Short mmCIF file of C-alpha atoms in Angstrom, two decimals:
data_model
loop_
_atom_site.label_atom_id
_atom_site.label_comp_id
_atom_site.label_asym_id
_atom_site.label_seq_id
_atom_site.Cartn_x
_atom_site.Cartn_y
_atom_site.Cartn_z
CA UNK A 27 25.39 -16.97 -21.31
CA UNK A 28 23.25 -19.74 -22.44
CA UNK A 29 26.38 -21.85 -22.73
CA UNK A 30 27.30 -20.82 -19.35
CA UNK A 31 24.09 -21.94 -17.91
CA UNK A 32 24.38 -25.23 -19.77
CA UNK A 33 27.67 -25.82 -18.26
CA UNK A 34 26.17 -25.20 -14.78
CA UNK A 35 23.41 -27.56 -15.42
CA UNK A 36 25.75 -30.36 -16.45
CA UNK A 37 27.15 -30.10 -12.88
CA UNK A 38 25.89 -33.35 -10.97
CA UNK A 39 22.45 -32.58 -9.20
CA UNK A 40 22.23 -29.07 -10.67
CA UNK A 41 19.48 -29.72 -13.20
CA UNK A 42 17.48 -31.80 -10.73
CA UNK A 43 17.59 -29.27 -7.81
CA UNK A 44 16.71 -26.31 -10.05
CA UNK A 45 13.79 -28.16 -12.05
CA UNK A 46 12.44 -29.82 -8.62
CA UNK A 47 12.54 -26.47 -6.82
CA UNK A 48 10.67 -24.71 -9.73
CA UNK A 49 7.90 -27.31 -9.87
CA UNK A 50 7.93 -27.26 -6.13
CA UNK A 51 7.27 -23.65 -5.99
CA UNK A 52 4.52 -23.63 -8.77
CA UNK A 53 1.62 -23.59 -6.38
CA UNK A 54 3.12 -20.74 -4.41
CA UNK A 55 3.98 -18.66 -7.62
CA UNK A 56 0.28 -19.35 -9.07
CA UNK A 57 -1.59 -19.06 -5.84
CA UNK A 58 -2.52 -15.26 -6.15
CA UNK A 59 -3.77 -15.79 -9.77
CA UNK A 60 -5.56 -19.12 -8.90
CA UNK A 61 -7.10 -17.85 -5.83
CA UNK A 62 -8.34 -14.57 -7.57
CA UNK A 63 -9.85 -16.69 -10.50
CA UNK A 64 -11.36 -19.20 -8.26
CA UNK A 65 -13.04 -16.46 -6.04
CA UNK A 66 -14.46 -14.70 -9.21
CA UNK A 67 -15.79 -18.00 -10.53
CA UNK A 68 -17.52 -18.46 -7.18
CA UNK A 69 -19.19 -15.24 -7.47
CA UNK A 70 -16.90 -13.37 -5.03
CA UNK A 71 -16.18 -9.68 -5.28
CA UNK A 72 -12.78 -8.16 -6.45
CA UNK A 73 -12.34 -7.15 -2.75
CA UNK A 74 -12.83 -10.66 -1.45
CA UNK A 75 -10.52 -12.08 -4.18
CA UNK A 76 -7.96 -9.55 -3.19
CA UNK A 77 -8.39 -10.28 0.60
CA UNK A 78 -8.16 -13.94 0.19
CA UNK A 79 -4.99 -13.60 -1.98
CA UNK A 80 -3.75 -11.14 0.66
CA UNK A 81 -4.47 -13.67 3.53
CA UNK A 82 -2.37 -16.29 1.67
CA UNK A 83 0.44 -13.97 1.14
CA UNK A 84 0.49 -12.88 4.79
CA UNK A 85 0.36 -16.34 6.10
CA UNK A 86 3.29 -17.18 3.56
CA UNK A 87 5.21 -14.32 4.96
CA UNK A 88 4.78 -15.61 8.59
CA UNK A 89 5.73 -19.25 7.71
CA UNK A 90 8.78 -18.74 5.36
CA UNK A 91 11.18 -17.51 7.98
CA UNK A 92 9.82 -19.74 10.58
CA UNK A 93 10.39 -22.85 8.40
CA UNK A 94 13.70 -21.29 6.96
CA UNK A 95 15.06 -21.25 10.53
CA UNK A 96 13.85 -24.80 10.96
CA UNK A 97 15.65 -25.89 7.84
CA UNK A 98 18.85 -24.25 9.12
CA UNK A 99 18.43 -25.98 12.29
CA UNK A 100 17.14 -29.42 11.51
CA UNK A 101 17.95 -29.95 7.76
CA UNK A 102 15.77 -29.73 4.65
CA UNK A 103 13.95 -33.10 4.20
CA UNK A 104 12.52 -33.06 7.77
CA UNK A 105 10.90 -29.59 7.01
CA UNK A 106 10.21 -29.25 3.41
CA UNK A 107 8.25 -32.25 2.33
CA UNK A 108 5.72 -32.27 5.46
CA UNK A 109 5.34 -28.48 4.75
CA UNK A 110 4.51 -29.18 1.14
CA UNK A 111 1.93 -31.75 1.97
CA UNK A 112 0.28 -29.60 4.40
CA UNK A 113 0.16 -26.53 2.09
CA UNK A 114 -1.47 -28.61 -0.57
CA UNK A 115 -4.08 -29.87 1.87
CA UNK A 116 -4.93 -26.15 2.62
CA UNK A 117 -5.78 -25.73 -1.18
CA UNK A 118 -7.65 -28.77 -1.46
CA UNK A 119 -9.83 -27.48 1.43
CA UNK A 120 -10.43 -24.28 -0.30
CA UNK A 121 -11.30 -26.04 -3.49
CA UNK A 122 -13.80 -28.47 -1.97
CA UNK A 123 -15.41 -25.86 0.49
CA UNK A 124 -15.35 -22.89 -1.94
CA UNK A 125 -15.75 -19.15 -0.78
CA UNK A 126 -19.40 -19.22 0.38
CA UNK A 127 -18.35 -19.88 3.90
CA UNK A 128 -15.91 -16.94 4.49
CA UNK A 129 -14.33 -18.35 7.61
CA UNK A 130 -13.51 -21.83 5.96
CA UNK A 131 -12.09 -19.87 2.97
CA UNK A 132 -9.83 -17.74 4.82
CA UNK A 133 -8.69 -20.82 7.08
CA UNK A 134 -7.79 -22.76 3.99
CA UNK A 135 -5.62 -20.08 2.35
CA UNK A 136 -3.99 -19.30 5.66
CA UNK A 137 -2.98 -23.02 6.05
CA UNK A 138 -1.77 -23.10 2.48
CA UNK A 139 0.45 -19.99 2.92
CA UNK A 140 1.78 -20.82 6.14
CA UNK A 141 3.09 -24.19 5.30
CA UNK A 142 4.61 -23.29 1.95
CA UNK A 143 7.96 -24.92 2.03
CA UNK A 144 11.06 -22.51 1.74
CA UNK A 145 12.33 -24.24 -1.25
CA UNK A 146 13.77 -21.01 -2.90
CA UNK A 147 16.01 -20.29 0.21
CA UNK A 148 16.71 -23.98 0.30
CA UNK A 149 18.11 -24.06 -3.22
CA UNK A 150 20.39 -21.08 -2.73
CA UNK A 151 21.77 -22.58 0.29
CA UNK A 152 22.62 -25.66 -1.69
CA UNK A 153 24.42 -23.88 -4.77
CA UNK A 154 27.77 -23.42 -3.08
CA UNK A 155 28.10 -27.17 -2.12
CA UNK A 156 26.94 -28.49 -5.56
CA UNK A 157 29.15 -26.02 -7.56
CA UNK A 158 32.09 -26.60 -5.39
CA UNK A 159 32.10 -23.19 -3.68
CA UNK A 160 33.31 -21.36 -6.71
CA UNK A 161 32.35 -17.78 -6.20
CA UNK A 162 31.87 -16.99 -9.87
CA UNK A 163 29.93 -20.16 -10.50
CA UNK A 164 27.56 -19.42 -7.40
CA UNK A 165 26.95 -15.95 -8.81
CA UNK A 166 26.16 -17.45 -12.16
CA UNK A 167 23.77 -19.85 -10.62
CA UNK A 168 22.01 -17.04 -8.73
CA UNK A 169 21.49 -15.31 -12.13
CA UNK A 170 20.31 -18.61 -13.68
CA UNK A 171 17.85 -19.07 -10.66
CA UNK A 172 16.27 -15.77 -11.24
CA UNK A 173 15.92 -16.30 -15.02
CA UNK A 174 14.48 -19.75 -14.43
CA UNK A 175 12.06 -18.26 -12.01
CA UNK A 176 10.80 -16.01 -14.71
CA UNK A 177 10.17 -19.08 -16.99
CA UNK A 178 8.01 -20.41 -14.20
CA UNK A 179 6.22 -17.14 -13.97
CA UNK A 180 5.65 -17.09 -17.75
CA UNK A 181 4.42 -20.42 -17.84
CA UNK A 182 2.54 -20.35 -14.61
CA UNK A 183 -0.17 -17.86 -15.54
CA UNK A 184 -0.82 -19.88 -18.77
CA UNK A 185 -1.00 -23.14 -17.01
CA UNK A 186 -3.61 -21.77 -14.63
CA UNK A 187 -5.68 -20.44 -17.55
CA UNK A 188 -5.27 -23.77 -19.26
CA UNK A 189 -6.45 -25.83 -16.34
CA UNK A 190 -9.29 -23.56 -15.83
CA UNK A 191 -10.46 -24.01 -19.51
CA UNK A 192 -9.78 -27.81 -19.36
CA UNK A 193 -11.36 -28.36 -16.10
CA UNK A 194 -12.36 -25.44 -13.67
CA UNK A 195 -10.77 -22.97 -11.30
CA UNK A 196 -11.08 -25.73 -8.42
CA UNK A 197 -9.57 -28.23 -10.82
CA UNK A 198 -6.53 -25.83 -11.30
CA UNK A 199 -6.13 -25.39 -7.71
CA UNK A 200 -5.90 -29.37 -7.10
CA UNK A 201 -3.60 -29.97 -10.07
CA UNK A 202 -1.07 -27.39 -9.40
CA UNK A 203 -0.75 -28.25 -5.72
CA UNK A 204 -0.43 -32.04 -6.70
CA UNK A 205 2.40 -31.03 -9.04
CA UNK A 206 3.94 -28.92 -6.40
CA UNK A 207 4.37 -31.64 -3.91
CA UNK A 208 6.10 -33.83 -6.47
CA UNK A 209 8.50 -31.16 -7.08
CA UNK A 210 9.29 -30.87 -3.42
CA UNK A 211 9.83 -34.71 -3.08
CA UNK A 212 12.21 -34.63 -5.96
CA UNK A 213 14.50 -32.00 -4.15
CA UNK A 214 14.34 -33.57 -0.62
CA UNK A 215 15.20 -36.97 -1.71
CA UNK A 216 18.29 -35.80 -3.63
CA UNK A 217 21.66 -36.50 -2.15
CA UNK A 218 22.70 -32.72 -1.61
CA UNK A 219 19.30 -31.91 0.15
CA UNK A 220 19.65 -35.02 2.38
CA UNK A 221 23.33 -34.26 3.26
CA UNK A 222 23.27 -30.39 3.73
CA UNK A 223 23.93 -28.91 7.09
CA UNK A 224 23.88 -25.32 8.03
CA UNK A 225 26.96 -23.48 9.04
CA UNK A 226 27.51 -22.81 12.82
CA UNK A 227 25.48 -19.97 13.80
CA UNK A 228 25.44 -17.46 16.78
CA UNK A 229 22.43 -17.94 19.05
CA UNK A 230 20.38 -14.93 18.64
CA UNK A 231 16.60 -14.43 18.80
CA UNK A 232 16.70 -11.94 15.70
CA UNK A 233 18.64 -14.63 13.63
CA UNK A 234 19.18 -12.98 10.14
CA UNK A 235 17.43 -9.81 11.15
CA UNK A 236 20.24 -8.55 13.25
CA UNK A 237 21.92 -7.39 10.13
CA UNK A 238 21.08 -3.65 9.26
CA UNK A 239 21.97 -4.02 5.58
CA UNK A 240 19.68 -7.02 5.21
CA UNK A 241 16.82 -5.05 6.74
CA UNK A 242 17.20 -2.32 4.20
CA UNK A 243 17.13 -4.61 1.49
CA UNK A 244 14.07 -6.30 2.92
CA UNK A 245 12.32 -2.76 3.08
CA UNK A 246 12.95 -2.25 -0.52
CA UNK A 247 11.60 -5.50 -1.71
CA UNK A 248 8.68 -5.13 0.29
CA UNK A 249 7.69 -2.52 -2.02
CA UNK A 250 8.63 -4.46 -5.07
CA UNK A 251 6.22 -6.99 -3.85
CA UNK A 252 3.46 -4.54 -3.41
CA UNK A 253 3.94 -3.40 -6.98
CA UNK A 254 3.69 -6.96 -8.29
CA UNK A 255 0.74 -7.87 -5.96
CA UNK A 256 -1.30 -5.03 -7.28
CA UNK A 257 -0.65 -6.02 -10.85
CA UNK A 258 -2.02 -9.38 -10.21
CA UNK A 259 -5.64 -7.89 -9.40
CA UNK A 260 -5.37 -4.93 -11.74
CA UNK A 261 -4.74 -7.35 -14.62
CA UNK A 262 -7.84 -9.31 -13.81
CA UNK A 263 -9.89 -5.93 -13.86
CA UNK A 264 -8.28 -5.18 -17.13
CA UNK A 265 -9.16 -8.51 -18.80
CA UNK A 266 -12.84 -7.80 -17.38
CA UNK A 267 -12.79 -4.38 -18.97
CA UNK A 268 -12.11 -6.13 -22.31
CA UNK A 269 -14.46 -8.94 -21.89
CA UNK A 270 -11.92 -11.76 -22.35
CA UNK A 271 -10.28 -13.47 -19.31
CA UNK A 272 -7.65 -14.91 -21.54
CA UNK A 273 -6.11 -11.50 -21.75
CA UNK A 274 -5.15 -11.80 -17.98
CA UNK A 275 -2.98 -14.94 -18.68
CA UNK A 276 -1.26 -13.07 -21.54
CA UNK A 277 -0.57 -10.03 -19.50
CA UNK A 278 1.03 -12.08 -16.60
CA UNK A 279 2.84 -14.26 -19.00
CA UNK A 280 4.13 -11.11 -20.90
CA UNK A 281 5.45 -9.65 -17.48
CA UNK A 282 7.25 -12.93 -16.87
CA UNK A 283 8.68 -13.28 -20.38
CA UNK A 284 10.00 -9.60 -20.03
CA UNK A 285 11.77 -10.57 -16.84
CA UNK A 286 13.20 -13.61 -18.60
CA UNK A 287 14.64 -11.42 -21.35
CA UNK A 288 16.04 -8.99 -18.93
CA UNK A 289 17.53 -11.76 -16.78
CA UNK A 290 19.20 -13.53 -19.76
CA UNK A 291 20.90 -10.17 -20.77
CA UNK A 292 21.80 -9.47 -17.16
CA UNK A 293 23.44 -12.74 -16.73
CA UNK A 294 25.46 -12.54 -20.01
CA UNK A 295 28.28 -10.40 -18.32
CA UNK A 296 30.15 -10.12 -15.25
CA UNK A 297 29.48 -6.82 -13.17
CA UNK A 298 32.10 -4.70 -11.63
CA UNK A 299 31.43 -2.58 -8.65
CA UNK A 300 29.35 -3.09 -5.42
CA UNK A 301 26.15 -5.05 -6.09
CA UNK A 302 24.35 -2.63 -3.51
CA UNK A 303 24.89 0.16 -5.98
CA UNK A 304 24.05 -1.77 -9.01
CA UNK A 305 20.68 -2.74 -7.26
CA UNK A 306 19.69 0.89 -6.81
CA UNK A 307 20.02 1.39 -10.52
CA UNK A 308 18.14 -1.70 -11.45
CA UNK A 309 15.30 -0.98 -8.93
CA UNK A 310 15.09 2.74 -10.44
CA UNK A 311 14.60 1.35 -13.88
CA UNK A 312 12.02 -1.08 -12.61
CA UNK A 313 10.00 1.70 -10.94
CA UNK A 314 10.13 3.67 -14.32
CA UNK A 315 8.81 0.83 -16.14
CA UNK A 316 5.81 0.48 -14.09
CA UNK A 317 4.64 3.83 -14.82
CA UNK A 318 3.24 3.31 -18.27
CA UNK A 319 0.71 0.70 -17.13
CA UNK A 320 -1.51 3.39 -16.05
CA UNK A 321 -2.30 4.22 -19.73
CA UNK A 322 -4.09 0.93 -20.10
CA UNK A 323 -4.11 0.85 -24.01
CA UNK A 324 -5.68 -1.83 -26.00
CA UNK A 325 -4.70 -5.62 -25.42
CA UNK A 326 -1.84 -5.77 -27.80
CA UNK A 327 -0.02 -2.54 -26.50
CA UNK A 328 -0.92 -3.44 -23.01
CA UNK A 329 0.75 -6.78 -23.46
CA UNK A 330 3.82 -4.98 -24.63
CA UNK A 331 3.79 -2.65 -21.63
CA UNK A 332 3.40 -5.71 -19.31
CA UNK A 333 6.58 -7.20 -20.83
CA UNK A 334 8.38 -3.89 -20.41
CA UNK A 335 7.37 -3.71 -16.67
CA UNK A 336 9.18 -6.94 -16.28
CA UNK A 337 12.38 -6.42 -17.92
CA UNK A 338 14.37 -5.36 -14.82
CA UNK A 339 12.71 -7.62 -12.38
CA UNK A 340 14.87 -10.75 -12.78
CA UNK A 341 18.05 -8.50 -12.78
CA UNK A 342 16.92 -6.92 -9.71
CA UNK A 343 16.27 -10.28 -7.91
CA UNK A 344 19.61 -11.75 -8.94
CA UNK A 345 21.46 -8.90 -7.80
CA UNK A 346 19.48 -8.91 -4.58
CA UNK A 347 20.51 -12.47 -3.91
CA UNK A 348 24.15 -11.48 -3.87
CA UNK A 349 23.20 -8.77 -1.57
CA UNK A 350 21.64 -11.02 0.85
CA UNK A 351 24.52 -13.35 0.66
CA UNK A 352 26.85 -10.49 1.67
CA UNK A 353 24.80 -9.22 4.47
CA UNK A 354 23.31 -12.44 5.99
CA UNK A 355 24.89 -13.51 9.52
CA UNK A 356 26.90 -16.73 9.46
CA UNK A 357 24.51 -19.84 9.67
CA UNK A 358 21.48 -18.15 8.66
CA UNK A 359 21.43 -18.43 5.00
CA UNK A 360 18.16 -20.20 4.52
CA UNK A 361 16.47 -18.05 6.92
CA UNK A 362 17.75 -14.83 5.34
CA UNK A 363 16.55 -15.87 1.81
CA UNK A 364 13.18 -16.75 3.53
CA UNK A 365 13.01 -13.35 5.04
CA UNK A 366 13.28 -11.96 1.43
CA UNK A 367 10.43 -14.09 0.34
CA UNK A 368 8.44 -13.06 3.33
CA UNK A 369 8.87 -9.24 2.82
CA UNK A 370 8.27 -9.69 -0.81
CA UNK A 371 5.11 -11.82 -0.03
CA UNK A 372 3.72 -9.16 2.72
CA UNK A 373 4.20 -6.45 0.09
CA UNK A 374 2.52 -8.55 -2.52
CA UNK A 375 -0.36 -9.00 -0.03
CA UNK A 376 -0.67 -5.38 0.59
CA UNK A 377 -0.70 -4.78 -3.01
CA UNK A 378 -3.46 -7.27 -3.80
CA UNK A 379 -5.49 -5.89 -1.10
CA UNK A 380 -5.04 -2.18 -2.15
CA UNK A 381 -5.55 -3.05 -5.80
CA UNK A 382 -9.22 -4.34 -5.29
CA UNK A 383 -10.62 -1.24 -3.78
CA UNK A 384 -8.56 0.91 -6.16
CA UNK A 385 -10.30 -0.80 -9.01
CA UNK A 386 -13.71 -0.13 -7.41
CA UNK A 387 -12.90 3.34 -6.53
CA UNK A 388 -10.90 4.78 -9.39
CA UNK A 389 -10.94 2.17 -12.11
CA UNK A 390 -8.32 -0.17 -13.67
CA UNK A 391 -5.84 2.72 -14.30
CA UNK A 392 -5.83 3.43 -10.54
CA UNK A 393 -5.02 -0.07 -9.60
CA UNK A 394 -2.10 -0.01 -11.91
CA UNK A 395 -1.03 3.25 -10.38
CA UNK A 396 -0.62 1.33 -7.09
CA UNK A 397 2.23 -0.38 -8.90
CA UNK A 398 4.00 2.87 -9.90
CA UNK A 399 3.75 4.30 -6.44
CA UNK A 400 5.38 1.11 -5.00
CA UNK A 401 8.13 1.03 -7.34
CA UNK A 402 9.02 4.64 -6.49
CA UNK A 403 8.91 3.69 -2.60
CA UNK A 404 11.33 0.86 -3.19
CA UNK A 405 13.84 3.14 -4.91
CA UNK A 406 13.24 5.59 -2.05
CA UNK A 407 14.38 3.03 0.59
CA UNK A 408 17.40 1.96 -1.05
CA UNK A 409 18.46 5.63 -1.66
CA UNK A 410 18.10 6.56 2.04
CA UNK A 411 19.80 3.45 3.25
CA UNK A 412 22.60 3.44 0.86
CA UNK A 413 25.33 4.28 3.53
CA UNK A 414 24.14 1.36 5.70
CA UNK A 415 24.22 -1.11 2.92
CA UNK A 416 27.62 0.11 1.56
CA UNK A 417 29.31 -0.35 4.91
CA UNK A 418 27.66 -3.47 5.94
CA UNK A 419 28.57 -5.83 3.34
CA UNK A 420 31.35 -8.30 3.75
CA UNK A 421 33.57 -10.17 1.53
CA UNK A 422 34.04 -13.60 3.35
CA UNK A 423 33.01 -17.19 2.90
CA UNK A 424 31.31 -19.13 5.81
CA UNK A 425 31.71 -22.85 5.34
CA UNK A 426 28.88 -25.16 6.21
CA UNK A 427 29.17 -28.84 6.32
CA UNK A 428 27.49 -31.74 4.42
CA UNK A 429 28.27 -35.41 5.15
CA UNK A 430 30.06 -37.17 2.25
CA UNK A 431 32.54 -34.79 1.01
CA UNK A 432 33.74 -37.42 -1.47
CA UNK A 433 30.48 -36.90 -3.33
CA UNK A 434 31.16 -33.17 -4.20
CA UNK A 435 28.67 -32.24 -1.69
CA UNK A 436 30.94 -32.01 1.55
CA UNK A 437 31.50 -28.33 2.32
CA UNK A 438 28.65 -25.76 1.76
CA UNK A 439 30.00 -22.28 1.53
CA UNK A 440 27.03 -20.31 2.96
CA UNK A 441 28.35 -16.71 2.60
CA UNK A 442 30.01 -16.24 -0.83
CA UNK A 443 30.26 -12.57 -0.09
CA UNK A 444 32.17 -10.89 -2.93
CA UNK A 445 30.96 -9.75 -6.34
CA UNK A 446 32.19 -11.75 -9.11
#
């Protein structure tokens, strides 16, 4: 599959868009970790750290679908770059004001989360046009996208700990957000981003949420987000138990590495059958792999368990992207993918908020138990809604338009809706 990914990346604009999006999303991907470490360095409690991270996640959850709908209506550059700058300024505010004044700290993380640009959904909206609308290439790009995210989630925690070691938690916040603005800038000045236009859409106040199958998927990934959010705080508590904050970075990096390995193997073959059914299997395996974390063995073994817990994450995400594509109403592609980010983010916020008290009431093992329970809940949602998801998926391509077809960016097929 590495050769297949290399072939995709040789397509004009593909590598730039993928790398720029990943760099632009770095502040969002590392925000929970950076906020927790910054709060602890300022003398704040686990509960305050979890609450601030949760506030960021909730604000992000509100902002993503609103900004995603704005992108569908007004185009990418007019929304993405201003949002990236405002989000970065929110984190600058937090780094300068600290956590001593709670109101200012909460306001800063809310601004940062609310204006996080929907680069993730924007990239998936661009893939069909960049790759010529070929279904198998778009599905391969979704798998590559999920794998590349795990590279970011592997490197991101290490970057946070490195920046903290070189400068300070405040310096890490500033550096990560400056890098993020540069990534967003790289995307929005590219030709595909500038020329992209959404497909025609039916005027409906619910937008993408009028799809029952999409709602079922979002409900499941709310709980996947809860599991990952709880691990963010539980990992800090585990590192504190072992007297070494570097352990936290290794645990988070191991989780990302496990997902990276799983994503590479998942993308190495084409899958037959309905993606909705395959997604249930992947989420079941993901839930099972969260359970051993409650054992909290020594750092070496725990790092291995963290890697195991991530193995089925990237495959589940790649499969979910296809399911979103099949169930999203025409003209709502960026919004639909942004809703996935939103529900995932709300779940992560709930997970971080729940894990803080769990540490203080039941210890580190109890906080990892939150992840196991959330994984089971995600599987339950997909099981009870399987009939809705099976009957709601369609196999049709909805073409969008982008000016300048001679540049290979002309027609954007927003709904590549059949499984390759």
